Tab-separated table of C-alpha atoms (C1' of nucleotides) in Angstrom:
chain	number	residue	atom	x	y	z
Q	264	MET	CA	-25.477	105.561	-12.268
Q	265	ARG	CA	-27.446	108.591	-11.143
Q	266	LYS	CA	-27.061	111.660	-13.213
Q	267	CYS	CA	-26.748	114.755	-11.159
Q	268	CYS	CA	-27.014	117.614	-13.497
Q	269	GLU	CA	-29.663	116.920	-16.161
Q	270	MET	CA	-31.719	119.590	-17.615
Q	271	LYS	CA	-35.120	118.309	-16.754
Q	272	GLY	CA	-37.392	120.935	-15.651
Q	273	PHE	CA	-35.346	124.021	-16.383
Q	274	LEU	CA	-35.435	123.999	-20.171
Q	275	SER	CA	-38.099	126.562	-20.429
Q	276	PHE	CA	-36.294	128.765	-18.065
Q	277	ILE	CA	-33.060	128.596	-19.941
Q	278	VAL	CA	-34.875	129.163	-23.125
Q	279	LEU	CA	-36.608	132.259	-21.603
Q	280	LYS	CA	-33.387	133.544	-20.215
Q	281	MET	CA	-31.629	133.106	-23.532
Q	282	ILE	CA	-34.406	134.978	-25.401
Q	283	SER	CA	-34.190	137.667	-22.938
Q	284	LYS	CA	-30.656	138.472	-24.054
Q	285	ASN	CA	-31.062	138.094	-27.712
Q	286	GLU	CA	-33.829	137.539	-30.193
Q	287	MET	CA	-33.658	133.849	-31.079
Q	288	SER	CA	-35.164	131.229	-33.332
Q	289	GLY	CA	-35.646	127.602	-32.472
Q	290	GLU	CA	-32.498	126.578	-34.351
Q	291	ASP	CA	-30.515	129.333	-32.580
Q	292	ILE	CA	-31.620	127.956	-29.337
Q	293	ARG	CA	-30.853	124.320	-30.335
Q	294	GLU	CA	-27.392	125.484	-31.501
Q	295	GLU	CA	-26.658	127.421	-28.300
Q	296	LEU	CA	-27.673	124.458	-26.098
Q	297	LYS	CA	-25.404	122.281	-28.095
Q	298	GLN	CA	-22.579	124.611	-27.215
Q	299	ARG	CA	-23.515	124.691	-23.616
Q	300	LYS	CA	-24.117	121.067	-22.863
Q	301	GLY	CA	-22.649	119.129	-25.768
Q	302	SER	CA	-25.664	117.628	-27.073
Q	303	LYS	CA	-28.240	119.300	-29.408
Q	304	PRO	CA	-31.873	118.926	-28.165
Q	305	SER	CA	-34.251	117.349	-30.515
Q	306	PRO	CA	-36.783	119.490	-32.407
Q	307	GLY	CA	-39.470	117.670	-30.507
Q	308	THR	CA	-37.920	119.183	-27.372
Q	309	ILE	CA	-37.514	122.783	-28.357
Q	310	TYR	CA	-40.565	123.550	-30.478
Q	311	PRO	CA	-43.167	122.414	-27.878
Q	312	VAL	CA	-41.387	124.526	-25.368
Q	313	LEU	CA	-41.579	127.613	-27.654
Q	314	LYS	CA	-45.168	126.915	-28.264
Q	315	SER	CA	-45.934	126.636	-24.779
Q	316	LEU	CA	-44.055	129.808	-23.752
Q	317	HIS	CA	-45.806	131.494	-26.677
Q	318	GLU	CA	-49.234	130.344	-25.403
Q	319	SER	CA	-48.358	131.473	-21.900
Q	320	GLY	CA	-47.806	134.926	-23.316
Q	321	PHE	CA	-44.075	135.087	-22.405
Q	322	ILE	CA	-42.585	135.364	-25.909
Q	323	GLN	CA	-43.733	136.693	-29.201
Q	324	GLU	CA	-42.594	136.421	-32.799
Q	325	CYS	CA	-40.631	139.487	-33.831
Q	326	THR	CA	-40.077	138.492	-37.435
Q	327	HIS	CA	-43.353	138.009	-39.479
Q	328	GLY	CA	-43.785	135.938	-42.607
Q	329	HIS	CA	-40.327	134.595	-42.635
Q	330	LYS	CA	-39.165	131.030	-42.627
Q	331	ILE	CA	-37.065	131.646	-39.626
Q	332	LYS	CA	-39.170	132.838	-36.668
Q	333	LYS	CA	-37.245	134.862	-34.180
Q	334	TYR	CA	-38.775	135.349	-30.745
Q	335	ALA	CA	-38.518	138.111	-28.211
Q	336	LEU	CA	-39.979	138.513	-24.689
Q	337	THR	CA	-43.199	140.153	-24.135
Q	338	LYS	CA	-43.699	142.382	-21.035
Q	339	LYS	CA	-45.243	139.520	-19.336
Q	340	GLY	CA	-42.260	137.446	-20.208
Q	341	LYS	CA	-39.875	139.931	-18.750
Q	342	LYS	CA	-41.622	139.848	-15.537
Q	343	GLU	CA	-41.563	136.064	-15.596
Q	344	VAL	CA	-37.828	136.026	-16.278
Q	345	GLU	CA	-37.444	138.439	-13.315
Q	346	SER	CA	-39.283	136.355	-10.901
Q	347	ALA	CA	-37.944	133.045	-12.118
Q	348	THR	CA	-34.538	134.375	-11.774
Q	349	LYS	CA	-35.086	135.311	-8.275
Q	350	LYS	CA	-36.434	131.902	-7.489
Q	351	PHE	CA	-33.491	130.319	-9.188
Q	352	CYS	CA	-31.109	132.201	-7.075
Q	353	GLU	CA	-32.882	131.273	-3.893
Q	354	LEU	CA	-32.994	127.664	-4.743
Q	355	PHE	CA	-29.355	127.457	-5.975
Q	356	TYR	CA	-28.211	129.736	-3.179
Q	357	ASP	CA	-24.978	127.827	-2.689
Q	358	MET	CA	-23.964	128.043	-6.379
Q	359	ARG	CA	-23.154	131.663	-5.908
Q	360	GLY	CA	-19.358	132.170	-6.430
Q	361	GLU	CA	-19.063	128.881	-8.343
Q	362	PHE	CA	-19.332	130.679	-11.768
Q	363	GLU	CA	-16.155	132.635	-11.199
Q	364	LYS	CA	-14.246	129.495	-10.456
Q	365	CYS	CA	-15.602	127.717	-13.588
Q	366	VAL	CA	-13.785	129.719	-16.258
V	111	MET	CA	-49.694	128.414	-16.993
V	112	ARG	CA	-46.146	127.187	-17.538
V	113	LYS	CA	-44.055	127.143	-14.570
V	114	CYS	CA	-40.472	128.248	-15.406
V	115	CYS	CA	-38.395	127.471	-12.324
V	116	GLU	CA	-39.436	124.161	-10.826
V	117	MET	CA	-36.969	121.888	-9.228
V	118	LYS	CA	-37.379	118.777	-11.415
V	119	GLY	CA	-34.251	117.209	-12.374
V	120	PHE	CA	-31.873	119.095	-10.023
V	121	LEU	CA	-33.039	117.830	-6.752
V	122	SER	CA	-30.236	115.207	-6.458
V	123	PHE	CA	-27.766	117.815	-7.444
V	124	ILE	CA	-28.898	120.375	-4.845
V	125	VAL	CA	-28.799	117.608	-2.123
V	126	LEU	CA	-25.405	116.648	-3.086
V	127	LYS	CA	-24.302	120.248	-3.030
V	128	MET	CA	-25.892	120.810	0.317
V	129	ILE	CA	-24.283	117.736	1.886
V	130	SER	CA	-20.909	118.949	0.546
V	131	LYS	CA	-21.218	121.985	2.700
V	132	ASN	CA	-22.487	120.377	5.924
V	133	GLU	CA	-23.189	116.963	6.994
V	134	MET	CA	-27.015	116.627	6.816
V	135	SER	CA	-29.886	114.373	7.581
V	136	GLY	CA	-33.069	113.872	5.623
V	137	GLU	CA	-34.898	116.258	7.909
V	138	ASP	CA	-32.207	118.844	7.679
V	139	ILE	CA	-32.464	118.763	3.939
V	140	ARG	CA	-36.196	118.932	3.975
V	141	GLU	CA	-36.067	121.860	6.264
V	142	GLU	CA	-33.385	123.744	4.260
V	143	LEU	CA	-35.340	123.328	1.052
V	144	LYS	CA	-38.378	124.608	2.735
V	145	GLN	CA	-36.355	127.745	3.504
V	146	ARG	CA	-35.105	128.116	0.005
V	147	LYS	CA	-38.289	127.446	-1.984
V	148	GLY	CA	-41.164	127.833	0.407
V	149	SER	CA	-42.407	124.358	0.326
V	150	LYS	CA	-41.239	121.464	2.309
V	151	PRO	CA	-40.663	118.440	0.033
V	152	SER	CA	-42.363	115.186	1.056
V	153	PRO	CA	-40.487	112.339	2.670
V	154	GLY	CA	-41.269	110.310	-0.432
V	155	THR	CA	-39.114	112.786	-2.377
V	156	ILE	CA	-36.118	113.151	-0.231
V	157	TYR	CA	-35.452	109.565	1.103
V	158	PRO	CA	-35.464	107.898	-2.211
V	159	VAL	CA	-33.049	110.523	-3.503
V	160	LEU	CA	-30.756	109.878	-0.406
V	161	LYS	CA	-31.006	106.188	-1.168
V	162	SER	CA	-30.149	106.614	-4.713
V	163	LEU	CA	-27.204	108.842	-3.951
V	164	HIS	CA	-26.005	106.292	-1.420
V	165	GLU	CA	-26.260	103.405	-3.819
V	166	SER	CA	-24.420	105.444	-6.353
V	167	GLY	CA	-21.606	105.716	-3.797
V	168	PHE	CA	-21.774	109.540	-3.532
V	169	ILE	CA	-22.704	109.705	0.139
V	170	GLN	CA	-22.206	107.796	3.221
V	171	GLU	CA	-23.659	107.649	6.677
V	172	CYS	CA	-21.383	109.484	9.123
V	173	THR	CA	-23.386	108.747	12.273
V	174	HIS	CA	-23.919	105.145	12.928
V	175	GLY	CA	-26.597	103.564	15.071
V	176	HIS	CA	-28.510	106.633	15.529
V	177	LYS	CA	-32.065	107.629	14.780
V	178	ILE	CA	-30.862	110.607	12.852
V	179	LYS	CA	-28.645	109.693	9.959
V	180	LYS	CA	-26.379	112.307	8.962
V	181	TYR	CA	-24.761	111.910	5.561
V	182	ALA	CA	-21.381	113.255	4.186
V	183	LEU	CA	-19.847	113.012	0.666
V	184	THR	CA	-17.520	110.125	-0.212
V	185	LYS	CA	-14.477	110.782	-2.212
V	186	LYS	CA	-16.556	109.643	-5.316
V	187	GLY	CA	-19.216	112.078	-4.305
V	188	LYS	CA	-16.842	115.069	-4.138
V	189	LYS	CA	-15.652	114.293	-7.604
V	190	GLU	CA	-19.323	114.198	-8.722
V	191	VAL	CA	-20.086	117.447	-7.095
V	192	GLU	CA	-17.114	118.930	-8.815
V	193	SER	CA	-17.985	117.743	-12.188
V	194	ALA	CA	-21.734	118.563	-11.741
V	195	THR	CA	-20.908	121.940	-10.718
V	196	LYS	CA	-18.872	122.505	-13.832
V	197	LYS	CA	-21.709	121.284	-16.033
V	198	PHE	CA	-24.222	123.365	-14.113
V	199	CYS	CA	-22.132	126.565	-14.676
V	200	GLU	CA	-21.815	125.739	-18.333
V	201	LEU	CA	-25.544	125.174	-18.747
V	202	PHE	CA	-26.663	128.169	-16.805
V	203	TYR	CA	-23.884	130.328	-18.156
V	204	ASP	CA	-25.977	133.407	-18.366
V	205	MET	CA	-26.952	133.216	-14.671
V	206	ARG	CA	-23.540	134.434	-13.709
V	207	GLY	CA	-23.826	137.789	-11.990
V	208	GLU	CA	-27.372	137.239	-11.155
V	209	PHE	CA	-26.703	136.174	-7.575
V	210	GLU	CA	-25.182	139.415	-6.708
V	211	LYS	CA	-28.346	141.162	-7.897
V	212	CYS	CA	-30.520	138.845	-5.877
V	213	VAL	CA	-29.809	139.846	-2.415
B	282	DA	C1'	-42.703	98.171	29.759
B	283	DG	C1'	-45.738	101.060	27.087
B	284	DT	C1'	-47.015	105.191	24.769
B	285	DG	C1'	-46.220	108.804	21.695
B	286	DA	C1'	-43.455	111.425	18.687
B	287	DA	C1'	-39.992	112.141	15.304
B	288	DA	C1'	-36.986	110.517	11.643
B	289	DT	C1'	-36.608	107.272	8.169
B	290	DA	C1'	-38.188	104.058	4.574
B	291	DT	C1'	-41.302	102.209	0.922
B	292	DT	C1'	-44.839	101.782	-2.503
B	293	DG	C1'	-48.020	103.164	-6.138
B	294	DG	C1'	-49.362	106.560	-9.007
B	295	DA	C1'	-49.589	111.020	-11.737
B	296	DT	C1'	-47.347	114.233	-14.139
B	297	DA	C1'	-44.633	116.180	-17.704
B	298	DA	C1'	-40.247	116.532	-19.746
B	299	DC	C1'	-37.778	114.971	-23.387
B	300	DC	C1'	-36.807	112.309	-27.500
B	301	DG	C1'	-37.392	110.038	-32.138
B	302	DA	C1'	-39.849	109.898	-36.022
B	303	DT	C1'	-42.354	112.053	-39.237
B	304	DA	C1'	-44.646	115.617	-41.491
B	305	DC	C1'	-44.976	120.185	-43.303
B	306	DA	C1'	-43.526	124.848	-44.909
B	307	DA	C1'	-40.248	128.084	-46.893
B	308	DC	C1'	-36.425	129.276	-49.206
B	309	DT	C1'	-32.402	128.197	-52.699
B	310	DA	C1'	-30.212	126.652	-56.662
B	311	DT	C1'	-29.883	124.315	-60.652
C	189	DA	C1'	-40.537	123.858	-62.025
C	190	DT	C1'	-38.013	120.643	-59.492
C	191	DA	C1'	-35.205	118.915	-56.253
C	192	DG	C1'	-32.836	119.515	-52.258
C	193	DT	C1'	-32.090	121.834	-47.976
C	194	DT	C1'	-33.216	124.049	-43.732
C	195	DG	C1'	-36.097	125.567	-40.244
C	196	DT	C1'	-40.685	124.657	-38.059
C	197	DA	C1'	-44.413	121.702	-36.215
C	198	DT	C1'	-46.784	117.557	-34.252
C	199	DC	C1'	-47.535	113.067	-32.269
C	200	DG	C1'	-46.764	108.933	-29.551
C	201	DG	C1'	-44.157	106.774	-26.278
C	202	DT	C1'	-40.631	106.300	-22.694
C	203	DT	C1'	-38.787	107.588	-18.621
C	204	DA	C1'	-37.797	109.765	-14.405
C	205	DT	C1'	-39.201	113.074	-10.900
C	206	DC	C1'	-41.811	114.007	-7.375
C	207	DC	C1'	-45.803	113.353	-4.223
C	208	DA	C1'	-49.309	111.327	-0.837
C	209	DA	C1'	-50.031	107.677	1.946
C	210	DT	C1'	-48.515	104.370	4.635
C	211	DA	C1'	-45.319	101.568	7.184
C	212	DT	C1'	-41.221	100.943	10.043
C	213	DT	C1'	-37.655	102.120	13.100
C	214	DT	C1'	-35.754	104.681	16.954
C	215	DC	C1'	-35.743	107.587	20.815
C	216	DA	C1'	-37.858	109.985	24.927
C	217	DC	C1'	-40.734	110.139	28.651
C	218	DT	C1'	-43.442	108.508	32.287
DNA sequence: AGTGAAATATTGGATAACCGATACAACTAT
DNA sequence: ATAGTTGTATCGGTTATCCAATATTTCACT
């Protein structure tokens, strides 16, 4: 049966949004996603996303020389989050008001 | 450069949500999506989605024998929208409050 | 009836998202 | 120092989403 609410295509957006609120490591993100959707994404899912976001200049390491790398948004990343958020709201226009119901 | 807010993976959800508000045809949906995201999805995008949603028992034709087929949700479809909406809200937890800002 | 337009349907193919497995690096503890 | 643990990184492969092109149906108009 068709799945109607998979994550495909929005993972990088979610990750970016999460980092915009708190500095986060790959593990932090995996853990947070486990909370939100039940299943913990594979390392092979998260780290390529982080790499790609880094290469796009949206995020940067904010802890250097440590085992655990925390990431934060760059200025460019902040702009990206802003515009992506706008697009998101336009696309999911009819979802507004739903969040309040889903407590 | 990485795109952060593509539609991939959520199209069927959006379509289902749209149909839950109004009876809609394939063309209606294409037109509405053009409004929301600027580009009009190809017929080869929309109709297979409708077919699949129909085969899953989520939607049904509510105009019979007409050129333009309008679809409405089935009972099963309504349940699906409900549960998918819940998942959506959990997944995009931190988007709550964004809709108000994006006027 | 015949032509054209509009909506629907289908098919093949490209893309990329995601996973599983594996490997590597860094810290910890005995 | 060695072993074990935890976080990070990479690679190959599968799968599904979406598009372009094309075909089919249905209606309108003359």
